[in-house]
mmCIF file of C-alpha atoms and ligand atoms in Angstrom:
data_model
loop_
_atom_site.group_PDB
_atom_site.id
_atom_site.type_symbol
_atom_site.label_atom_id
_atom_site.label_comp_id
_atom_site.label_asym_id
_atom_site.label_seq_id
_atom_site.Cartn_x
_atom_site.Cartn_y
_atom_site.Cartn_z
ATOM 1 C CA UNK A 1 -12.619 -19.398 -11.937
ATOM 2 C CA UNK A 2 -12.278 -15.504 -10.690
ATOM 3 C CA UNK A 3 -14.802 -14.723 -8.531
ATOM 4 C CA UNK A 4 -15.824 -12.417 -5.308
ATOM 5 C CA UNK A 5 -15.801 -13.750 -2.089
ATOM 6 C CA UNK A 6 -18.175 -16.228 -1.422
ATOM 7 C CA UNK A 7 -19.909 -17.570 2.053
ATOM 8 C CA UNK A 8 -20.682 -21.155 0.663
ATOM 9 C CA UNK A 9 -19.084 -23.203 -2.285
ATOM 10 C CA UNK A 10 -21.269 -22.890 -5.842
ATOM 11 C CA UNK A 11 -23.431 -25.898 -5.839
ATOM 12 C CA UNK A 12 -22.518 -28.300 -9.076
ATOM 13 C CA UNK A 13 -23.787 -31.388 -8.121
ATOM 14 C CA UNK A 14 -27.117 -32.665 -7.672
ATOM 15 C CA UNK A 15 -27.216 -33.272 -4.330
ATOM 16 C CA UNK A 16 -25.533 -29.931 -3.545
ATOM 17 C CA UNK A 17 -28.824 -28.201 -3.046
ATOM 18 C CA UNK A 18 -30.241 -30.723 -1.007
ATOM 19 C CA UNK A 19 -27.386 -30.607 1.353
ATOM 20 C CA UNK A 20 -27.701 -26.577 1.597
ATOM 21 C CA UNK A 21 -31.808 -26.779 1.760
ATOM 22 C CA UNK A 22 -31.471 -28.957 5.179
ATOM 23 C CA UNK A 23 -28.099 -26.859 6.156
ATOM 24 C CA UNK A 24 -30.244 -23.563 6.396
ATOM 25 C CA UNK A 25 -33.270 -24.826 7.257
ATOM 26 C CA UNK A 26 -31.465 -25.813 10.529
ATOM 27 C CA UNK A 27 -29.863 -22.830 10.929
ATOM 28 C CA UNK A 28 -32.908 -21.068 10.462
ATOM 29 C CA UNK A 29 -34.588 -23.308 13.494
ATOM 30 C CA UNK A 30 -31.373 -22.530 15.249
ATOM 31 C CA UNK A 31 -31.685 -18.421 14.749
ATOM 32 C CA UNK A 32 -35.173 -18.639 15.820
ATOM 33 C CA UNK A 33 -34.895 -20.623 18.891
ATOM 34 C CA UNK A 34 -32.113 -18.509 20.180
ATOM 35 C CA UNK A 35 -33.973 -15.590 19.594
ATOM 36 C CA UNK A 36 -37.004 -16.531 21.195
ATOM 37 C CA UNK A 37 -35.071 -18.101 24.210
ATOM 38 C CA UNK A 38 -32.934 -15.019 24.693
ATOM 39 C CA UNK A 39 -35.824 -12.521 24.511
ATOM 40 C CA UNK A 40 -37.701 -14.422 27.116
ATOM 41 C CA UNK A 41 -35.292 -14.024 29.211
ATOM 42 C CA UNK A 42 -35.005 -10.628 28.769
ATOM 43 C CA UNK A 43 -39.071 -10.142 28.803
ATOM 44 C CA UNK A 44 -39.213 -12.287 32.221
ATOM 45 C CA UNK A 45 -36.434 -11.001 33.691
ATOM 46 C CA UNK A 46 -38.074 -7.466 33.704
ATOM 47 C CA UNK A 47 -41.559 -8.057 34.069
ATOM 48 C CA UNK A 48 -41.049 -10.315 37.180
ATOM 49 C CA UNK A 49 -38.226 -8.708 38.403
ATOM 50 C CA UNK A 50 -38.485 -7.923 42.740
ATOM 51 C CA UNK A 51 -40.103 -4.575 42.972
ATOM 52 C CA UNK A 52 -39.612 -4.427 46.900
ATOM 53 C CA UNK A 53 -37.160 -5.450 49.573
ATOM 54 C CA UNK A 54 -39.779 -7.226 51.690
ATOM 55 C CA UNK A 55 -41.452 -9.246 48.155
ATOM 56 C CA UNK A 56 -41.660 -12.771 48.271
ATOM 57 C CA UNK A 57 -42.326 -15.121 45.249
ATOM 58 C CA UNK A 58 -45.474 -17.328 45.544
ATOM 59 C CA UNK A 59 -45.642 -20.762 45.083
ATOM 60 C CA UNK A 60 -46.075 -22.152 41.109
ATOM 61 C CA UNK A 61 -48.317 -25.130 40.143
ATOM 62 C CA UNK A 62 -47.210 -27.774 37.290
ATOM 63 C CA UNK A 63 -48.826 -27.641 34.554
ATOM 64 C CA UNK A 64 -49.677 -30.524 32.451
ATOM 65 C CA UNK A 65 -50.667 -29.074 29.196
ATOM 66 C CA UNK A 66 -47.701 -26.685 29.443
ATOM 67 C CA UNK A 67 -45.154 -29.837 30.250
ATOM 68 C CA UNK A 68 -46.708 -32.127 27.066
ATOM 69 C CA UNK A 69 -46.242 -28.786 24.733
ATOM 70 C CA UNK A 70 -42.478 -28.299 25.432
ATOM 71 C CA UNK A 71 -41.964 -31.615 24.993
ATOM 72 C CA UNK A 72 -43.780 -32.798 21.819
ATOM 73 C CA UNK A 73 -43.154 -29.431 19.832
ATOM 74 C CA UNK A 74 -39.109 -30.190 20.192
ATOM 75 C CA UNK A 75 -39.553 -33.622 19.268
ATOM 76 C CA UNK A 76 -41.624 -32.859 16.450
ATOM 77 C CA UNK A 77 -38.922 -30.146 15.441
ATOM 78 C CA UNK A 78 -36.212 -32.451 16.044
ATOM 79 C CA UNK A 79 -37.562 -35.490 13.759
ATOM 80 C CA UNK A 80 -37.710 -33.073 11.309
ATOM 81 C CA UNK A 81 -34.025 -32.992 11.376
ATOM 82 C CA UNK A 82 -33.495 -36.657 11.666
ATOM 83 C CA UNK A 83 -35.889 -37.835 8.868
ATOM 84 C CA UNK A 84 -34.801 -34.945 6.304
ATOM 85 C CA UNK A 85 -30.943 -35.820 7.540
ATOM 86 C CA UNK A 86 -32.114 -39.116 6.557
ATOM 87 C CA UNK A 87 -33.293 -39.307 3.216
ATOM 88 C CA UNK A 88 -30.204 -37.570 2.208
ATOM 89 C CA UNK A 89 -27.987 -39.948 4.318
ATOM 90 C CA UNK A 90 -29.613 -42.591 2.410
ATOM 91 C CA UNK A 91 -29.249 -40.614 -1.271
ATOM 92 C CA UNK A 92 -25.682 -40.039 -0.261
ATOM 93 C CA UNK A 93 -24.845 -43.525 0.442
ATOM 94 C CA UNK A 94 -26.721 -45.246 -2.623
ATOM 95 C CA UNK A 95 -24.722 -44.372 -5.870
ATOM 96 C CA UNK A 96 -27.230 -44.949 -8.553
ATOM 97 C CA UNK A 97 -26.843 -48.544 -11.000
ATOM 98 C CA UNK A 98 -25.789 -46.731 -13.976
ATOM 99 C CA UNK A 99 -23.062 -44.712 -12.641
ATOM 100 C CA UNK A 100 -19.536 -44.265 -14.404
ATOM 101 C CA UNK A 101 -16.818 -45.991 -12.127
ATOM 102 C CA UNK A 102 -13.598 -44.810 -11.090
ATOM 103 C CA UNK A 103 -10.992 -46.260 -8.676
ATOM 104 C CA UNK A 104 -9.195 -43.888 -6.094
ATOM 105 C CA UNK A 105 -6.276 -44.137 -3.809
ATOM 106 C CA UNK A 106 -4.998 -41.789 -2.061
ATOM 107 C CA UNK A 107 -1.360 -42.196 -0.764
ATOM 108 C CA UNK A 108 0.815 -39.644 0.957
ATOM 109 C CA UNK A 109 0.602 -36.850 -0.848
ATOM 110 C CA UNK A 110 -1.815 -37.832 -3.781
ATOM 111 C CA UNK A 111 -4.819 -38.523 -4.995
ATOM 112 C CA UNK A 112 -4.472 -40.883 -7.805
ATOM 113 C CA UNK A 113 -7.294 -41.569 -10.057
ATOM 114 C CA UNK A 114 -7.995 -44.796 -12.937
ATOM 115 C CA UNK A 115 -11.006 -44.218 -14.758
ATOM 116 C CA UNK A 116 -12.810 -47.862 -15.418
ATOM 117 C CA UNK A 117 -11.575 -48.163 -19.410
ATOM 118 C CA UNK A 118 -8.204 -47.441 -17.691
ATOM 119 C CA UNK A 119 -7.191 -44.296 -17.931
ATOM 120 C CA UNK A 120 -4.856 -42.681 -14.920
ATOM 121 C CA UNK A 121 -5.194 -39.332 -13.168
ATOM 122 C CA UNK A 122 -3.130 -37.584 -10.339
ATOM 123 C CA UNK A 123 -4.384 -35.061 -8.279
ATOM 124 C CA UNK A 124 -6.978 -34.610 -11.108
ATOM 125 C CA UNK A 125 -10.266 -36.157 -12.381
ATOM 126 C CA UNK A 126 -12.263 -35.537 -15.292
ATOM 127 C CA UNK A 127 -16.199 -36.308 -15.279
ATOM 128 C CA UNK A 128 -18.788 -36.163 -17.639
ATOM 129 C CA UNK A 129 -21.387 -33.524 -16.983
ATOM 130 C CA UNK A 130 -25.001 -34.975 -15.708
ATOM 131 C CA UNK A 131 -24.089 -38.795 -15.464
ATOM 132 C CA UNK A 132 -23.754 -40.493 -11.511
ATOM 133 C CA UNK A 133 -19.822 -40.853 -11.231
ATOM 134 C CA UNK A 134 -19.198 -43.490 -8.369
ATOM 135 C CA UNK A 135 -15.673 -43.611 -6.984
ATOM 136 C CA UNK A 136 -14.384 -47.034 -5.255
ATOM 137 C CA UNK A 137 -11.269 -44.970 -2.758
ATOM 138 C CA UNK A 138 -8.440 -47.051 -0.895
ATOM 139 C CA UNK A 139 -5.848 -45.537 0.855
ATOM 140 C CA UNK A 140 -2.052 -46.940 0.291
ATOM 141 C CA UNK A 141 -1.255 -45.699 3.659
ATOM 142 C CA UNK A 142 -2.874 -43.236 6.737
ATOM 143 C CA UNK A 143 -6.116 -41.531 6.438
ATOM 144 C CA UNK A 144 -7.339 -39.460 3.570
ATOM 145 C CA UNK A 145 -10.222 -37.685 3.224
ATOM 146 C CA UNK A 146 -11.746 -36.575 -0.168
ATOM 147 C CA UNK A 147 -13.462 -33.852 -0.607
ATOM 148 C CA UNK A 148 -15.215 -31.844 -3.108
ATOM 149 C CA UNK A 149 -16.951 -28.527 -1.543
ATOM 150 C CA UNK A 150 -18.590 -27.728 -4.784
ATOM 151 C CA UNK A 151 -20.026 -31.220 -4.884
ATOM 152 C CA UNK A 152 -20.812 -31.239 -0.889
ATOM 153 C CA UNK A 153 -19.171 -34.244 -1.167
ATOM 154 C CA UNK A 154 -16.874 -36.035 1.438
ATOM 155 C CA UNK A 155 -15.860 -39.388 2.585
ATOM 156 C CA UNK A 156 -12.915 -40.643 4.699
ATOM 157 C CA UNK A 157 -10.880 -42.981 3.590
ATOM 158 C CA UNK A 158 -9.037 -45.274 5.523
ATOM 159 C CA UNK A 159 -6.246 -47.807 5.230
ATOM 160 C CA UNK A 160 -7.390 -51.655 5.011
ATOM 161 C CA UNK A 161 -11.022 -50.548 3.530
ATOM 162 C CA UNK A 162 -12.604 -49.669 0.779
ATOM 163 C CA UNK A 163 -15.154 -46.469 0.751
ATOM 164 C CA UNK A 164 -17.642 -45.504 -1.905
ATOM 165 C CA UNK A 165 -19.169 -42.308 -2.932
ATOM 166 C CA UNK A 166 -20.739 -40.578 -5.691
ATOM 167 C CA UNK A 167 -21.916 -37.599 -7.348
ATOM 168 C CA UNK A 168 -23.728 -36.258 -10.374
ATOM 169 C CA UNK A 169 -22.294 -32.777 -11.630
ATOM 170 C CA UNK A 170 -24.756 -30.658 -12.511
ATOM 171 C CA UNK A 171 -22.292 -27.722 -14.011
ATOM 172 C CA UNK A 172 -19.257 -27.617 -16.050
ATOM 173 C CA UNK A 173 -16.019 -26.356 -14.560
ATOM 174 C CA UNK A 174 -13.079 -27.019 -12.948
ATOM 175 C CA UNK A 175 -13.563 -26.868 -8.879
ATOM 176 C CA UNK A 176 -11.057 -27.645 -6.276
ATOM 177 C CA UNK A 177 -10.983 -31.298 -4.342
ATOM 178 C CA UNK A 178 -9.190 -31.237 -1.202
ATOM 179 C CA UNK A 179 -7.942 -34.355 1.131
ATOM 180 C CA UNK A 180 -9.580 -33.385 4.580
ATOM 181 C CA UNK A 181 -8.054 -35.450 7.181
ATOM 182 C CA UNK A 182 -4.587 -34.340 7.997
ATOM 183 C CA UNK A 183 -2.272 -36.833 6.753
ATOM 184 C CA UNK A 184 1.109 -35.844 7.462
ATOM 185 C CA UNK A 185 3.760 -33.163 6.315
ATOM 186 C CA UNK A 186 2.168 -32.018 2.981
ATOM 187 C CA UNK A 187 -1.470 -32.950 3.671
ATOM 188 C CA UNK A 188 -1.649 -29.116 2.523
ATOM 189 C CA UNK A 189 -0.576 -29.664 -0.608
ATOM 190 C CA UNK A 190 -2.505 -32.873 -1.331
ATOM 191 C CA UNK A 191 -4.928 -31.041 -3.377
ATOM 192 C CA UNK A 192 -5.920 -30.607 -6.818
ATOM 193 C CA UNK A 193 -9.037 -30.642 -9.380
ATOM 194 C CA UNK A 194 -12.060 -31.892 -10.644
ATOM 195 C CA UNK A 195 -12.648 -31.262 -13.880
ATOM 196 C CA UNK A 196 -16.351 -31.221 -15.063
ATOM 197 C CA UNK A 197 -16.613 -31.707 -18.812
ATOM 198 C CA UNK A 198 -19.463 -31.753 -21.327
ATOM 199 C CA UNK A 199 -20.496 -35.617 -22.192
ATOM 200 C CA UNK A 200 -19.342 -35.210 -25.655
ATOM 201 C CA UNK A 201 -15.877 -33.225 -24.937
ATOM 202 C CA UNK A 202 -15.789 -35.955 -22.162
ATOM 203 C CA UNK A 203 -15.812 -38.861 -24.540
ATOM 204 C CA UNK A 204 -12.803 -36.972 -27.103
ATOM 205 C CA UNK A 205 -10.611 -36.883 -23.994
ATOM 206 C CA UNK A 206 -10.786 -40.617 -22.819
ATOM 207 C CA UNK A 207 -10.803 -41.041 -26.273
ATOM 208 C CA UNK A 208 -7.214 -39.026 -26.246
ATOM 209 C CA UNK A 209 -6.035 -40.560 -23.470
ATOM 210 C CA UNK A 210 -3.161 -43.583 -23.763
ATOM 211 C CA UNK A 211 -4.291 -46.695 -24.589
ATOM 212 C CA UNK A 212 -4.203 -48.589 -20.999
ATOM 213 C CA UNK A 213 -6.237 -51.671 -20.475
ATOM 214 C CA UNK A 214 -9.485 -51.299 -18.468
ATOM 215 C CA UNK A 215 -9.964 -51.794 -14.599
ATOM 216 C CA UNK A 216 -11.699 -55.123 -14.591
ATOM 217 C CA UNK A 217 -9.111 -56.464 -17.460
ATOM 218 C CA UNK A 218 -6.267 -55.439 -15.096
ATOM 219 C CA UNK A 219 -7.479 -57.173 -12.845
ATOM 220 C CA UNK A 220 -7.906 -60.390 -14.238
ATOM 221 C CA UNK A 221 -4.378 -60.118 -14.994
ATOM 222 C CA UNK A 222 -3.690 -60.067 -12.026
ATOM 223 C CA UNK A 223 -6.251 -62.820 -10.609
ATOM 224 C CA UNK A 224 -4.558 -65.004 -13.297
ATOM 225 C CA UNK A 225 -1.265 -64.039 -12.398
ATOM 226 C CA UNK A 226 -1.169 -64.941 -8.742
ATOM 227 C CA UNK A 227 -3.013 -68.685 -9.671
ATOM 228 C CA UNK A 228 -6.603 -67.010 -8.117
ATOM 229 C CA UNK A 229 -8.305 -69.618 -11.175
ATOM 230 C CA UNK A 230 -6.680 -72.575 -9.749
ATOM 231 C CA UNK A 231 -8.840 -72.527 -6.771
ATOM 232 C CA UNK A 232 -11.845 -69.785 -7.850
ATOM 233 C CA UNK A 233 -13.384 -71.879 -10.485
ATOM 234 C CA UNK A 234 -16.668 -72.987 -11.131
ATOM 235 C CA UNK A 235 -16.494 -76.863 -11.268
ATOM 236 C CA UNK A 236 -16.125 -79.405 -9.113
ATOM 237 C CA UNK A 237 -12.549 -79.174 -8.285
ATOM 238 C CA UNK A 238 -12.812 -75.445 -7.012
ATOM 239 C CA UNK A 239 -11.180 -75.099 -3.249
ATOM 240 C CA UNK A 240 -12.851 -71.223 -3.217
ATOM 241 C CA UNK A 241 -16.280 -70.128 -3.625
ATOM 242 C CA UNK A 242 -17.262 -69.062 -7.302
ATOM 243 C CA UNK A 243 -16.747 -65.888 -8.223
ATOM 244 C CA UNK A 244 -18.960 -65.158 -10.601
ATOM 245 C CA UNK A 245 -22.146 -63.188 -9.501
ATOM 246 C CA UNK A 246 -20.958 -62.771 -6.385
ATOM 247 C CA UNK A 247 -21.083 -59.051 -6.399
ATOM 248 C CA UNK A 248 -23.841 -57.376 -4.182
ATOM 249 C CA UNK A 249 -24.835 -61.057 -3.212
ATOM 250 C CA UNK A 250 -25.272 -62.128 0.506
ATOM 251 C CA UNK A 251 -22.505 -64.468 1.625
ATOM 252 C CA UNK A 252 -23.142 -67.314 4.377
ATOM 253 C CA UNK A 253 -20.019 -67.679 6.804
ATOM 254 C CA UNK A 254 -18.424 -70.389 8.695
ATOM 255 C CA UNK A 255 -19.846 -68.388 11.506
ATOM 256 C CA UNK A 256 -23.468 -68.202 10.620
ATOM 257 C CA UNK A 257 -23.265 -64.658 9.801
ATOM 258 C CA UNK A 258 -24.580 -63.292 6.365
ATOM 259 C CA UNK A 259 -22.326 -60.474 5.036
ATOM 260 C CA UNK A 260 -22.954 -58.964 1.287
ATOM 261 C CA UNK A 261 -19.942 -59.126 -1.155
ATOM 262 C CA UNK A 262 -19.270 -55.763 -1.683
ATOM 263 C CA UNK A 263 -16.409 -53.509 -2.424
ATOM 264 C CA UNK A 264 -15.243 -53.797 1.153
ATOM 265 C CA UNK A 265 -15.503 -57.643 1.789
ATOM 266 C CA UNK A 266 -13.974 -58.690 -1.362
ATOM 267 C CA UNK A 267 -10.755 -56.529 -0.808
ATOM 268 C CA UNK A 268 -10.334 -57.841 3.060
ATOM 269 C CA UNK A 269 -10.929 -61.633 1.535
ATOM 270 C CA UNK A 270 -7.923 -61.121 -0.576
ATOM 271 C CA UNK A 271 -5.628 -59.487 2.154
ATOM 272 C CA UNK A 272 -7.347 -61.343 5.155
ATOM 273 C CA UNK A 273 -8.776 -64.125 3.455
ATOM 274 C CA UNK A 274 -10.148 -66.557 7.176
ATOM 275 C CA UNK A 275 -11.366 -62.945 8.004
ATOM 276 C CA UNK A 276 -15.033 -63.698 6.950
ATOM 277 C CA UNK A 277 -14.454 -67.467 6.056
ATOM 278 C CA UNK A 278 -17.243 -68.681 3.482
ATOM 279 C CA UNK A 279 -19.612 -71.588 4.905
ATOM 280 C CA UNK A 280 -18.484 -74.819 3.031
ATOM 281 C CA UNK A 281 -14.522 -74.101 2.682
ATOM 282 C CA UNK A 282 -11.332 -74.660 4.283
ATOM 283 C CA UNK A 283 -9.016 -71.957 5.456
ATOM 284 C CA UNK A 284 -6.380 -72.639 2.999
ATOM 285 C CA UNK A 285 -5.858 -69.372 1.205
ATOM 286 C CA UNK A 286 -3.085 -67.656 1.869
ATOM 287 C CA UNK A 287 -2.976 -63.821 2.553
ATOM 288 C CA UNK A 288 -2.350 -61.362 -0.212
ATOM 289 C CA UNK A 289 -1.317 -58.296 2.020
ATOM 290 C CA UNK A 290 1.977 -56.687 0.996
ATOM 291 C CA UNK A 291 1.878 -58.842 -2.453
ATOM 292 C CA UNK A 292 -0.530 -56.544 -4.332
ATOM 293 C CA UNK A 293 -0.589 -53.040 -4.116
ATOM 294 C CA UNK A 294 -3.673 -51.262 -3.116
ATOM 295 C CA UNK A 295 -3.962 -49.991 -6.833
ATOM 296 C CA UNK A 296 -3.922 -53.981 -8.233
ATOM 297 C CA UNK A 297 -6.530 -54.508 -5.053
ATOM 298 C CA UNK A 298 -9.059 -52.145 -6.689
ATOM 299 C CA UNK A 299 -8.870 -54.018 -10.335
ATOM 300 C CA UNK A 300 -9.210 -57.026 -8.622
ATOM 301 C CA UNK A 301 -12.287 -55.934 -7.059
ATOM 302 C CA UNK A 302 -13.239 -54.501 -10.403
ATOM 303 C CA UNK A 303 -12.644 -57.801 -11.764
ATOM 304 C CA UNK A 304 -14.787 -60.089 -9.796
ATOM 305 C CA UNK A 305 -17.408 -56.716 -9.932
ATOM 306 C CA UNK A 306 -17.247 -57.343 -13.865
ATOM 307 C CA UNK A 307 -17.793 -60.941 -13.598
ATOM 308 C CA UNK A 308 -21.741 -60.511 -12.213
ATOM 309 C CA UNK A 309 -22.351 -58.292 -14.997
ATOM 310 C CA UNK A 310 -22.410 -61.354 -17.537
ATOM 311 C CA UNK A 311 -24.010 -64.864 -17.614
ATOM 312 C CA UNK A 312 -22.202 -67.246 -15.402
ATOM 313 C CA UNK A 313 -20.005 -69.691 -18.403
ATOM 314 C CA UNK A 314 -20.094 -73.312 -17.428
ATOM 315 C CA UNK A 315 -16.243 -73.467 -19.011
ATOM 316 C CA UNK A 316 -14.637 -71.743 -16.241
ATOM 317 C CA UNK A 317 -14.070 -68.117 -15.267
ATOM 318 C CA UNK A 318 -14.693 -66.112 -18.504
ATOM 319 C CA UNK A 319 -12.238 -63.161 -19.277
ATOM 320 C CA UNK A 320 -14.597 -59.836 -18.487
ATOM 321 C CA UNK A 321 -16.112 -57.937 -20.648
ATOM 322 C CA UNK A 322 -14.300 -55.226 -22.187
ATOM 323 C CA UNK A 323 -16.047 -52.254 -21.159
ATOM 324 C CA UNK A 324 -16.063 -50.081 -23.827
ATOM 325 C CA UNK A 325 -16.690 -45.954 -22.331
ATOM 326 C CA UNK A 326 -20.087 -45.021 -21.842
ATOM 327 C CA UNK A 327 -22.260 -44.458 -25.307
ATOM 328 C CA UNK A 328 -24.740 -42.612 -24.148
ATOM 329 C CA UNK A 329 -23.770 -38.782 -24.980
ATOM 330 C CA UNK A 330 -27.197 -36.824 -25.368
ATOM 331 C CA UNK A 331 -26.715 -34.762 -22.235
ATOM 332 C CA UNK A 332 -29.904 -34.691 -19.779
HETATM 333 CU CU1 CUA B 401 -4.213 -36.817 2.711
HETATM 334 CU CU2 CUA B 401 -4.504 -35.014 4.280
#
């Protein structure tokens, strides 16, 4: 990607112009105010400057109208900021139902990538032009931050939670993803790039890529493998809540408090589990932390994600579906 010096990052995702559009607009409000500030100054400083030794400066009155001008007209200004900051706060933080997902953990000095049919990346990720791409990050040990300047795209991530973000790349190419947080000796070189590919040359290379089993069927691997069924079961002789549909669902707790099941809660439950104990049951699971890797965390979480996207089976817990990659090709 040659190319001449640049003062901002091309814009290749969608919300890339949205970010810049508020970014100049305040530093056009910004210019402006410091120009008109400092050439008062100036203009006041001279045209009421002392003209004699013996002058004396006469008393000033309030005034009321001035007093409610200078204070609406910044607030006014400011709100501007806050609402606009807002809305794409809020489009930041939502990732869109559709969108393609891919787990993330970044580890000193890494960024290692498994794309939901299973697929593995390091320090390189591979998206499908024009579709929402939502990444599910962990961090294996200190704080990582990715971050994609083309995509204006960045989100901490911290050890013992799970963050979420997303984008929608609006161009192909390859463009450089950085970790932003210093992290230790090479946090320098814990770079690499994202690699933005037409849907249809998108679906030939996960069709390319090794056959590894999908994040959700990893998972339940691994829910089977450390007995999670014997007490996560539907019927009567379950000792922990149901699983299935609990994704994106409000939780009572012991405590009274409603949480939602998301991404965050369901990895604490596993390594914390009387963290946010579940109105009804007993403390009696044991902790998972140190047992499963933050990698087998994230197909875990995939796993009990994958289990609202069915009809609940009165049988049990049902293996999930196989996600099979994305059909839709047309590009948009
Ligand atoms: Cu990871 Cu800096």
């Amino acid at each position: 990607m040659p190319e001449g010096f640049r003062l901002f990052p091309q814009q290749a995702s969608s919300i890339a112009p949205r970010v810049d559009a508020l970014y100049f607009y305040l530093i056009i409000v910004s210019v402006f105010f410091t120009l008109l500030i400092g050439f008062s100054i100036l203009y006041f400083a001279i045209k009421y400057r002392r003209r004699s030794e013996s002058e004396l400066p006469h008393g000033v009155e309030g005034s009321m109208k001035l007093e409610i001008a200078w204070s609406v007209i910044p607030l006014v200004i400011a709100m501007s900021f806050f609402f606009w900051g807002a809305s794409i706060f809020f489009a930041i933080n939502r990732p869109p139902n559709d969108a393609i997902e891919v787990s993330v953990v970044g580890k000193q000095w890494m960024w290692k990538f498994q794309h939901a049919d299973g697929q593995r990346e390091i320090n390189e990720l591979h998206v499908p032009l024009g579709r929402p791409v939502k990444l599910t990050m962990a961090s294996e040990d200190v704080i990582h931050s990715f971050y994609v300047p083309a995509f204006r795209v960045k989100r901490d991530v911290l050890p013992g939670r799970v963050a979420t973000t997303w984008f929608e790349a609006t161009k192909t190419g390859r463009y450089h993803l950085f970790c932003a947080e210093y992290c230790g000796t090479k946090h320098s070189g814990m770079i690499g790039w994202l690699e933005v590919m037409d849907p249809v040359a998108f679906q030939a290379w996960l069709a390319g890529g090794a056959g590894s089993e999908s994040l959700a069927s990893a998972g339940s691997k691994l829910f089977a493998q450390h007995a999670c069924n014997t007490c996560h079961r539907p019927d009567s002789l379950a000792r922990g809540p149901n699983l299935e549909g609990l994704f994106g669902k409000p939780v009572t707790l012991q405590d009274g408090r409603t949480v939602v099941a998301d991404e965050s809660y369901i990895r604490e439950s596993i390594v914390t589990p009387n963290a946010k104990l579940v109105a009804g049951f007993q403390p009696i699971m044991p902790t998972f932390q140190g047992l499963i890797a933050e990698e087998g965390l994230l197909q875990l979480v995939a796993y009990v994600k994958s289990l609202s996207k069915m009809v609940p089976s009165p049988g049990g817990i049902v293996p999930p579906v196989q996600e099979s990659a994305p059909q839709r090709e047309a590009p948009r």
